[in-house]
mmCIF file of C-alpha atoms in Angstrom:
data_model
loop_
_atom_site.group_PDB
_atom_site.id
_atom_site.type_symbol
_atom_site.label_atom_id
_atom_site.label_comp_id
_atom_site.label_asym_id
_atom_site.label_seq_id
_atom_site.Cartn_x
_atom_site.Cartn_y
_atom_site.Cartn_z
ATOM 1 C CA MET Q 29 7.973 2.705 -2.576
ATOM 2 C CA ALA Q 30 9.407 2.949 0.859
ATOM 3 C CA THR Q 31 8.346 5.408 3.505
ATOM 4 C CA GLY Q 32 10.534 7.732 5.574
ATOM 5 C CA ARG Q 33 10.126 8.218 9.120
ATOM 6 C CA ASN Q 34 8.367 9.849 12.096
ATOM 7 C CA HIS Q 35 6.456 12.789 11.063
ATOM 8 C CA ARG Q 36 3.029 12.208 12.616
ATOM 9 C CA PRO Q 37 0.246 13.949 10.453
ATOM 10 C CA ALA Q 38 -3.019 14.686 11.832
ATOM 11 C CA THR Q 39 -4.769 11.757 10.512
ATOM 12 C CA ARG Q 40 -2.642 9.431 12.698
ATOM 13 C CA SER Q 41 -3.045 11.529 15.598
ATOM 14 C CA ARG Q 42 -6.783 10.913 14.980
ATOM 15 C CA GLY Q 43 -6.282 7.092 14.850
ATOM 16 C CA ILE Q 44 -6.518 6.389 11.168
ATOM 17 C CA PRO Q 45 -4.128 3.548 10.555
ATOM 18 C CA GLU Q 46 -1.219 4.238 8.127
ATOM 19 C CA ALA Q 47 -2.360 1.400 5.697
ATOM 20 C CA THR Q 48 -5.662 3.210 5.475
ATOM 21 C CA VAL Q 49 -4.107 6.576 4.856
ATOM 22 C CA ALA Q 50 -2.061 4.919 2.082
ATOM 23 C CA ARG Q 51 -5.294 3.867 0.286
ATOM 24 C CA LEU Q 52 -7.197 7.219 0.664
ATOM 25 C CA PRO Q 53 -5.624 8.563 -2.586
ATOM 26 C CA LEU Q 54 -6.654 5.272 -4.481
ATOM 27 C CA TYR Q 55 -10.189 5.930 -3.468
ATOM 28 C CA LEU Q 56 -10.153 9.626 -4.343
ATOM 29 C CA ARG Q 57 -8.776 8.943 -7.904
ATOM 30 C CA ALA Q 58 -11.652 6.399 -8.216
ATOM 31 C CA LEU Q 59 -14.039 8.933 -7.031
ATOM 32 C CA THR Q 60 -13.022 11.816 -8.901
ATOM 33 C CA ALA Q 61 -13.295 9.801 -12.043
ATOM 34 C CA LEU Q 62 -17.078 9.038 -10.980
ATOM 35 C CA SER Q 63 -17.608 12.653 -10.161
ATOM 36 C CA GLU Q 64 -16.467 13.727 -13.580
ATOM 37 C CA ARG Q 65 -18.960 11.492 -15.103
ATOM 38 C CA SER Q 66 -21.571 12.869 -12.735
ATOM 39 C CA VAL Q 67 -22.351 9.815 -11.009
ATOM 40 C CA PRO Q 68 -24.184 10.586 -7.827
ATOM 41 C CA THR Q 69 -23.726 7.552 -5.588
ATOM 42 C CA VAL Q 70 -21.588 4.345 -5.671
ATOM 43 C CA SER Q 71 -21.747 1.094 -3.999
ATOM 44 C CA SER Q 72 -18.989 -0.081 -1.685
ATOM 45 C CA GLU Q 73 -18.443 -3.130 -4.273
ATOM 46 C CA GLU Q 74 -18.278 -0.892 -7.277
ATOM 47 C CA LEU Q 75 -15.888 1.632 -5.631
ATOM 48 C CA ALA Q 76 -13.633 -1.209 -4.276
ATOM 49 C CA ALA Q 77 -13.369 -2.498 -7.734
ATOM 50 C CA ALA Q 78 -12.331 0.801 -9.277
ATOM 51 C CA ALA Q 79 -9.863 1.339 -6.402
ATOM 52 C CA GLY Q 80 -8.340 -2.368 -6.421
ATOM 53 C CA VAL Q 81 -9.233 -3.247 -2.939
ATOM 54 C CA ASN Q 82 -11.770 -5.505 -1.234
ATOM 55 C CA SER Q 83 -15.176 -3.968 -0.218
ATOM 56 C CA ALA Q 84 -14.676 -5.289 3.174
ATOM 57 C CA LYS Q 85 -11.279 -3.407 3.719
ATOM 58 C CA LEU Q 86 -12.930 -0.298 2.072
ATOM 59 C CA ARG Q 87 -15.905 -0.216 4.449
ATOM 60 C CA LYS Q 88 -13.425 -0.585 7.264
ATOM 61 C CA ASP Q 89 -11.277 2.149 5.948
ATOM 62 C CA PHE Q 90 -14.287 4.743 5.519
ATOM 63 C CA SER Q 91 -15.503 3.858 8.903
ATOM 64 C CA TYR Q 92 -12.335 5.710 10.168
ATOM 65 C CA LEU Q 93 -13.672 8.735 8.299
ATOM 66 C CA GLY Q 94 -17.133 8.302 9.987
ATOM 67 C CA SER Q 95 -18.631 7.608 6.632
ATOM 68 C CA TYR Q 96 -20.852 4.438 6.505
ATOM 69 C CA GLY Q 97 -22.812 4.907 3.390
ATOM 70 C CA THR Q 98 -26.729 4.171 3.084
ATOM 71 C CA ARG Q 99 -28.016 0.697 2.801
ATOM 72 C CA GLY Q 100 -29.540 0.170 -0.639
ATOM 73 C CA VAL Q 101 -28.144 3.470 -1.842
ATOM 74 C CA GLY Q 102 -24.515 3.481 -1.320
ATOM 75 C CA TYR Q 103 -22.091 6.334 -0.755
ATOM 76 C CA ASP Q 104 -22.616 9.936 -1.948
ATOM 77 C CA VAL Q 105 -19.739 10.492 -4.225
ATOM 78 C CA GLU Q 106 -19.236 14.175 -4.037
ATOM 79 C CA TYR Q 107 -19.435 14.014 -0.356
ATOM 80 C CA LEU Q 108 -16.730 11.319 -0.150
ATOM 81 C CA VAL Q 109 -14.498 13.429 -2.418
ATOM 82 C CA TYR Q 110 -14.686 16.197 -0.068
ATOM 83 C CA GLN Q 111 -14.137 14.135 2.951
ATOM 84 C CA ILE Q 112 -11.205 12.229 1.659
ATOM 85 C CA SER Q 113 -9.729 15.542 0.257
ATOM 86 C CA ARG Q 114 -9.947 17.175 3.553
ATOM 87 C CA GLU Q 115 -8.565 14.092 5.469
ATOM 88 C CA LEU Q 116 -5.515 14.464 2.974
ATOM 89 C CA GLY Q 117 -5.024 17.983 3.400
ATOM 90 C CA LEU Q 118 -6.033 18.618 -0.440
ATOM 91 C CA THR Q 119 -8.493 21.487 0.528
ATOM 92 C CA GLN Q 120 -5.869 23.729 0.550
ATOM 93 C CA ASP Q 121 -2.980 24.684 -1.836
ATOM 94 C CA TRP Q 122 0.400 23.053 -1.166
ATOM 95 C CA PRO Q 123 3.268 24.807 -2.839
ATOM 96 C CA VAL Q 124 6.102 22.249 -3.990
ATOM 97 C CA ALA Q 125 9.942 22.956 -4.956
ATOM 98 C CA ILE Q 126 11.284 20.556 -7.420
ATOM 99 C CA VAL Q 127 15.238 20.429 -7.202
ATOM 100 C CA GLY Q 128 17.135 19.106 -9.937
ATOM 101 C CA ILE Q 129 15.567 19.951 -13.352
ATOM 102 C CA GLY Q 130 16.920 17.465 -15.697
ATOM 103 C CA ASN Q 131 14.629 15.168 -17.867
ATOM 104 C CA LEU Q 132 12.653 14.007 -14.926
ATOM 105 C CA GLY Q 133 12.672 17.355 -13.053
ATOM 106 C CA ALA Q 134 11.333 18.992 -16.303
ATOM 107 C CA ALA Q 135 8.841 16.274 -16.758
ATOM 108 C CA LEU Q 136 7.386 16.596 -13.350
ATOM 109 C CA ALA Q 137 6.953 20.218 -13.633
ATOM 110 C CA ASN Q 138 5.187 19.899 -16.738
ATOM 111 C CA TYR Q 139 2.878 17.263 -15.256
ATOM 112 C CA GLY Q 140 -0.640 18.987 -15.240
ATOM 113 C CA GLY Q 141 -2.173 16.653 -12.514
ATOM 114 C CA PHE Q 142 -0.755 18.397 -9.612
ATOM 115 C CA ALA Q 143 -2.879 21.699 -9.606
ATOM 116 C CA SER Q 144 -6.166 19.552 -9.746
ATOM 117 C CA ARG Q 145 -4.892 17.684 -6.949
ATOM 118 C CA GLY Q 146 -3.985 20.346 -4.458
ATOM 119 C CA PHE Q 147 -0.332 20.868 -5.491
ATOM 120 C CA ARG Q 148 1.185 23.839 -7.033
ATOM 121 C CA VAL Q 149 4.827 24.037 -8.349
ATOM 122 C CA ALA Q 150 6.166 26.985 -6.834
ATOM 123 C CA ALA Q 151 9.921 26.817 -7.491
ATOM 124 C CA LEU Q 152 12.138 25.178 -9.830
ATOM 125 C CA ILE Q 153 15.803 24.805 -8.394
ATOM 126 C CA ASP Q 154 19.088 23.578 -10.064
ATOM 127 C CA ALA Q 155 22.784 23.856 -9.342
ATOM 128 C CA ASP Q 156 23.829 24.438 -13.191
ATOM 129 C CA PRO Q 157 24.186 28.250 -13.636
ATOM 130 C CA ALA Q 158 23.397 27.713 -17.258
ATOM 131 C CA MET Q 159 19.962 26.561 -16.347
ATOM 132 C CA THR Q 160 19.271 29.593 -14.110
ATOM 133 C CA GLY Q 161 16.439 31.885 -15.570
ATOM 134 C CA THR Q 162 15.366 29.146 -18.214
ATOM 135 C CA PRO Q 163 11.610 28.854 -18.297
ATOM 136 C CA VAL Q 164 10.443 25.151 -17.544
ATOM 137 C CA ALA Q 165 6.445 25.001 -17.862
ATOM 138 C CA GLY Q 166 6.404 28.614 -17.539
ATOM 139 C CA ILE Q 167 8.424 28.895 -14.534
ATOM 140 C CA PRO Q 168 12.120 30.136 -14.567
ATOM 141 C CA VAL Q 169 14.581 27.837 -12.880
ATOM 142 C CA GLN Q 170 16.510 29.604 -9.971
ATOM 143 C CA HIS Q 171 19.854 28.757 -8.618
ATOM 144 C CA ALA Q 172 20.440 26.253 -5.756
ATOM 145 C CA ASP Q 173 22.601 28.987 -3.973
ATOM 146 C CA GLU Q 174 19.110 30.784 -3.398
ATOM 147 C CA LEU Q 175 17.635 27.601 -2.070
ATOM 148 C CA ASP Q 176 16.904 28.869 1.358
ATOM 149 C CA ARG Q 177 15.342 32.139 0.181
ATOM 150 C CA ILE Q 178 13.030 30.344 -2.439
ATOM 151 C CA ILE Q 179 11.908 27.902 0.148
ATOM 152 C CA SER Q 180 10.925 30.764 2.677
ATOM 153 C CA GLU Q 181 9.552 33.262 0.196
ATOM 154 C CA ASN Q 182 7.232 30.407 -1.350
ATOM 155 C CA GLY Q 183 6.246 28.812 2.032
ATOM 156 C CA VAL Q 184 7.343 25.401 0.679
ATOM 157 C CA SER Q 185 6.890 22.489 2.950
ATOM 158 C CA ILE Q 186 7.181 19.720 0.521
ATOM 159 C CA GLY Q 187 10.190 19.164 -1.583
ATOM 160 C CA VAL Q 188 10.868 17.011 -4.627
ATOM 161 C CA ILE Q 189 14.307 15.473 -5.396
ATOM 162 C CA THR Q 190 15.270 14.504 -8.897
ATOM 163 C CA THR Q 191 18.923 15.131 -8.480
ATOM 164 C CA PRO Q 192 21.765 12.475 -9.247
ATOM 165 C CA PRO Q 193 22.136 10.257 -6.383
ATOM 166 C CA GLY Q 194 25.407 11.671 -5.302
ATOM 167 C CA ALA Q 195 23.888 15.154 -4.658
ATOM 168 C CA ALA Q 196 20.578 13.831 -3.274
ATOM 169 C CA GLN Q 197 21.589 13.894 0.625
ATOM 170 C CA GLN Q 198 22.941 17.299 0.390
ATOM 171 C CA VAL Q 199 20.046 18.466 -1.208
ATOM 172 C CA CYS Q 200 17.641 16.867 1.397
ATOM 173 C CA ASP Q 201 19.962 18.476 4.331
ATOM 174 C CA ARG Q 202 19.593 21.875 2.755
ATOM 175 C CA LEU Q 203 15.881 21.394 2.171
ATOM 176 C CA VAL Q 204 15.322 20.454 5.768
ATOM 177 C CA ALA Q 205 17.478 23.192 7.170
ATOM 178 C CA ALA Q 206 15.246 25.649 5.017
ATOM 179 C CA GLY Q 207 12.161 24.432 6.792
ATOM 180 C CA VAL Q 208 10.822 21.509 4.338
ATOM 181 C CA THR Q 209 9.212 18.738 6.368
ATOM 182 C CA SER Q 210 8.187 16.328 3.503
ATOM 183 C CA ILE Q 211 10.285 15.022 0.914
ATOM 184 C CA LEU Q 212 9.551 13.035 -2.217
ATOM 185 C CA ASN Q 213 12.889 11.643 -3.314
ATOM 186 C CA PHE Q 214 13.323 10.151 -6.881
ATOM 187 C CA ALA Q 215 17.256 9.859 -6.568
ATOM 188 C CA PRO Q 216 18.256 6.148 -6.372
ATOM 189 C CA THR Q 217 19.593 6.525 -2.873
ATOM 190 C CA VAL Q 218 18.438 6.237 0.655
ATOM 191 C CA LEU Q 219 18.304 9.598 2.411
ATOM 192 C CA SER Q 220 18.932 10.027 6.126
ATOM 193 C CA VAL Q 221 16.419 12.930 7.802
ATOM 194 C CA PRO Q 222 15.835 13.803 11.364
ATOM 195 C CA ASP Q 223 12.571 13.172 13.397
ATOM 196 C CA GLY Q 224 9.742 15.075 12.164
ATOM 197 C CA VAL Q 225 10.415 14.855 8.434
ATOM 198 C CA ASP Q 226 8.558 12.389 6.121
ATOM 199 C CA VAL Q 227 10.289 10.795 3.137
ATOM 200 C CA ARG Q 228 8.544 9.002 0.280
ATOM 201 C CA LYS Q 229 11.076 7.232 -2.097
ATOM 202 C CA VAL Q 230 10.129 6.447 -5.719
ATOM 203 C CA ASP Q 231 12.684 4.315 -7.289
ATOM 204 C CA LEU Q 232 11.662 3.392 -10.671
ATOM 205 C CA SER Q 233 14.258 0.872 -11.384
ATOM 206 C CA ILE Q 234 13.095 -1.162 -8.400
ATOM 207 C CA GLU Q 235 9.401 -1.015 -9.580
ATOM 208 C CA LEU Q 236 10.503 -2.117 -13.103
ATOM 209 C CA GLN Q 237 12.546 -4.942 -11.398
ATOM 210 C CA ILE Q 238 9.564 -6.203 -9.498
ATOM 211 C CA LEU Q 239 7.586 -6.226 -12.866
ATOM 212 C CA ALA Q 240 10.399 -7.991 -14.467
ATOM 213 C CA PHE Q 241 10.142 -11.047 -11.638
ATOM 214 C CA HIS Q 242 6.501 -11.178 -12.322
ATOM 215 C CA GLU Q 243 6.848 -11.363 -16.119
ATOM 216 C CA GLN Q 244 9.522 -14.133 -15.717
ATOM 217 C CA ARG Q 245 7.024 -16.122 -13.455
ATOM 218 C CA LYS Q 246 4.318 -15.848 -16.170
ATOM 219 C CA ALA Q 247 6.703 -16.817 -18.983
ATOM 220 C CA GLY Q 248 7.917 -19.906 -16.989
ATOM 221 C CA GLU Q 249 4.201 -20.919 -16.174
ATOM 222 C CA ASP Q 250 3.441 -20.595 -20.048
ATOM 223 C CA ALA Q 251 6.504 -22.500 -20.874
ATOM 224 C CA ALA Q 252 5.577 -25.133 -18.447
ATOM 225 C CA ALA Q 253 2.043 -25.340 -19.799
ATOM 226 C CA ASP Q 254 3.221 -25.645 -23.483
ATOM 227 C CA ASP Q 255 5.722 -28.151 -22.719
ATOM 228 C CA GLY Q 256 3.554 -30.856 -21.095
ATOM 229 C CA PRO Q 257 4.902 -33.221 -18.554
ATOM 230 C CA ASP Q 258 8.571 -32.907 -17.365
ATOM 231 C CA PRO Q 259 10.581 -35.181 -19.364
ATOM 232 C CA ALA Q 260 12.915 -35.505 -16.565
ATOM 233 C CA ALA Q 261 10.003 -37.088 -14.577
ATOM 234 C CA PRO Q 262 10.303 -40.964 -14.090
ATOM 235 C CA PRO Q 263 8.242 -43.000 -16.278
ATOM 236 C CA VAL Q 264 5.253 -44.532 -14.933
ATOM 237 C CA ARG Q 265 3.670 -47.898 -15.143
ATOM 238 C CA ALA Q 266 0.416 -49.642 -14.475
ATOM 239 C CA THR Q 267 0.122 -51.804 -11.283
ATOM 240 C CA SER Q 268 -2.713 -53.634 -9.800
ATOM 241 C CA THR Q 269 -4.710 -52.135 -6.990
ATOM 242 C CA GLY Q 270 -6.087 -55.411 -5.793
ATOM 243 C CA ARG Q 271 -9.601 -53.907 -6.394
ATOM 244 C CA LYS Q 272 -11.913 -55.546 -9.063
ATOM 245 C CA GLY Q 273 -13.609 -53.508 -11.946
ATOM 246 C CA PRO Q 274 -16.050 -54.777 -14.390
ATOM 247 C CA ASP Q 275 -13.159 -56.064 -16.571
ATOM 248 C CA GLY Q 276 -10.894 -57.186 -14.030
ATOM 249 C CA ASP Q 277 -8.179 -55.396 -11.870
ATOM 250 C CA MET Q 278 -8.182 -51.739 -11.823
ATOM 251 C CA PRO Q 279 -4.792 -50.233 -12.625
ATOM 252 C CA ALA Q 280 -3.267 -47.551 -10.780
ATOM 253 C CA VAL Q 281 -0.499 -45.447 -12.388
ATOM 254 C CA MET Q 282 2.718 -45.321 -10.366
ATOM 255 C CA PRO Q 283 6.303 -44.368 -11.029
ATOM 256 C CA ALA Q 284 8.399 -47.234 -12.630
#
C-alpha cells in the first residue's frame, strides 16, 4: 500500500513516528482478540508475536504512548486497547462514504468489521441512476449528483473510492471539494490531492503480484533442492593437498 501526502494527524504532532502509527492497528487487533478471550495481561513477547513484530520494537512503540508495562506482569490488555483506540481516534464514531457501488463497493458496505472498529458506513454513492434507491447492506444508494449534500449532511471526513480507474480522480476531486480530508482508494490509479488530504491506496493486483514473486522464489528453491547439484557445473576431481593422513595423501575436491 502507498501513503498519500501531507495531512498531519495529532499523533505526529505529539512526536509518534509514522512507522509506529502504522503498527498501532496491528497491536490493537491482537489486543482485541485477547480481550475477547478475557485475557487480563500479556507480555511484550507474546503480544509482539501475535502482531508479527519483534518485542524490542513493540516496547519502543509503546514508550511513545507512555505505556511501559509492569516487570514480571506485562501489559494490561484492556488499558492498552483503550490507549491505542484513543490514539487512533477510534473512541469516536467516524462516518464513511463509499463511492462506486459495484461488486467491491457492495462487499465493503456489507463488511461487519467497520462498526466494531469505530467506523460507520453513512452513505453509499453511485453514478448509475439505476442504482439510486437500491438498498445495499440496508443503506439506500444515492446518486453521485448529490455527493456534496450527502457529505455535508452526514459529516463525512473519510471517503472510500471503489470506482473504475477512469472516474477515480474526478470522484476524488469532488470528495475533497465537499470537505473530505482522508481517502481510501481501491481504484487502480494514483490520485493527486492537495496538501491537507491523506490518501491510502489499496491495490489488490499489486499485492497479488508481490505474493506471486515470493511463490516463484519458493518454487525455484524447492526445484533446486530436488534436482541436486547443477548439471552445468564443471566436473570435480581429487587432487593432493600435500598433507599426509593415516592412509597417505589427503585429497581435496577441486574443479577439473
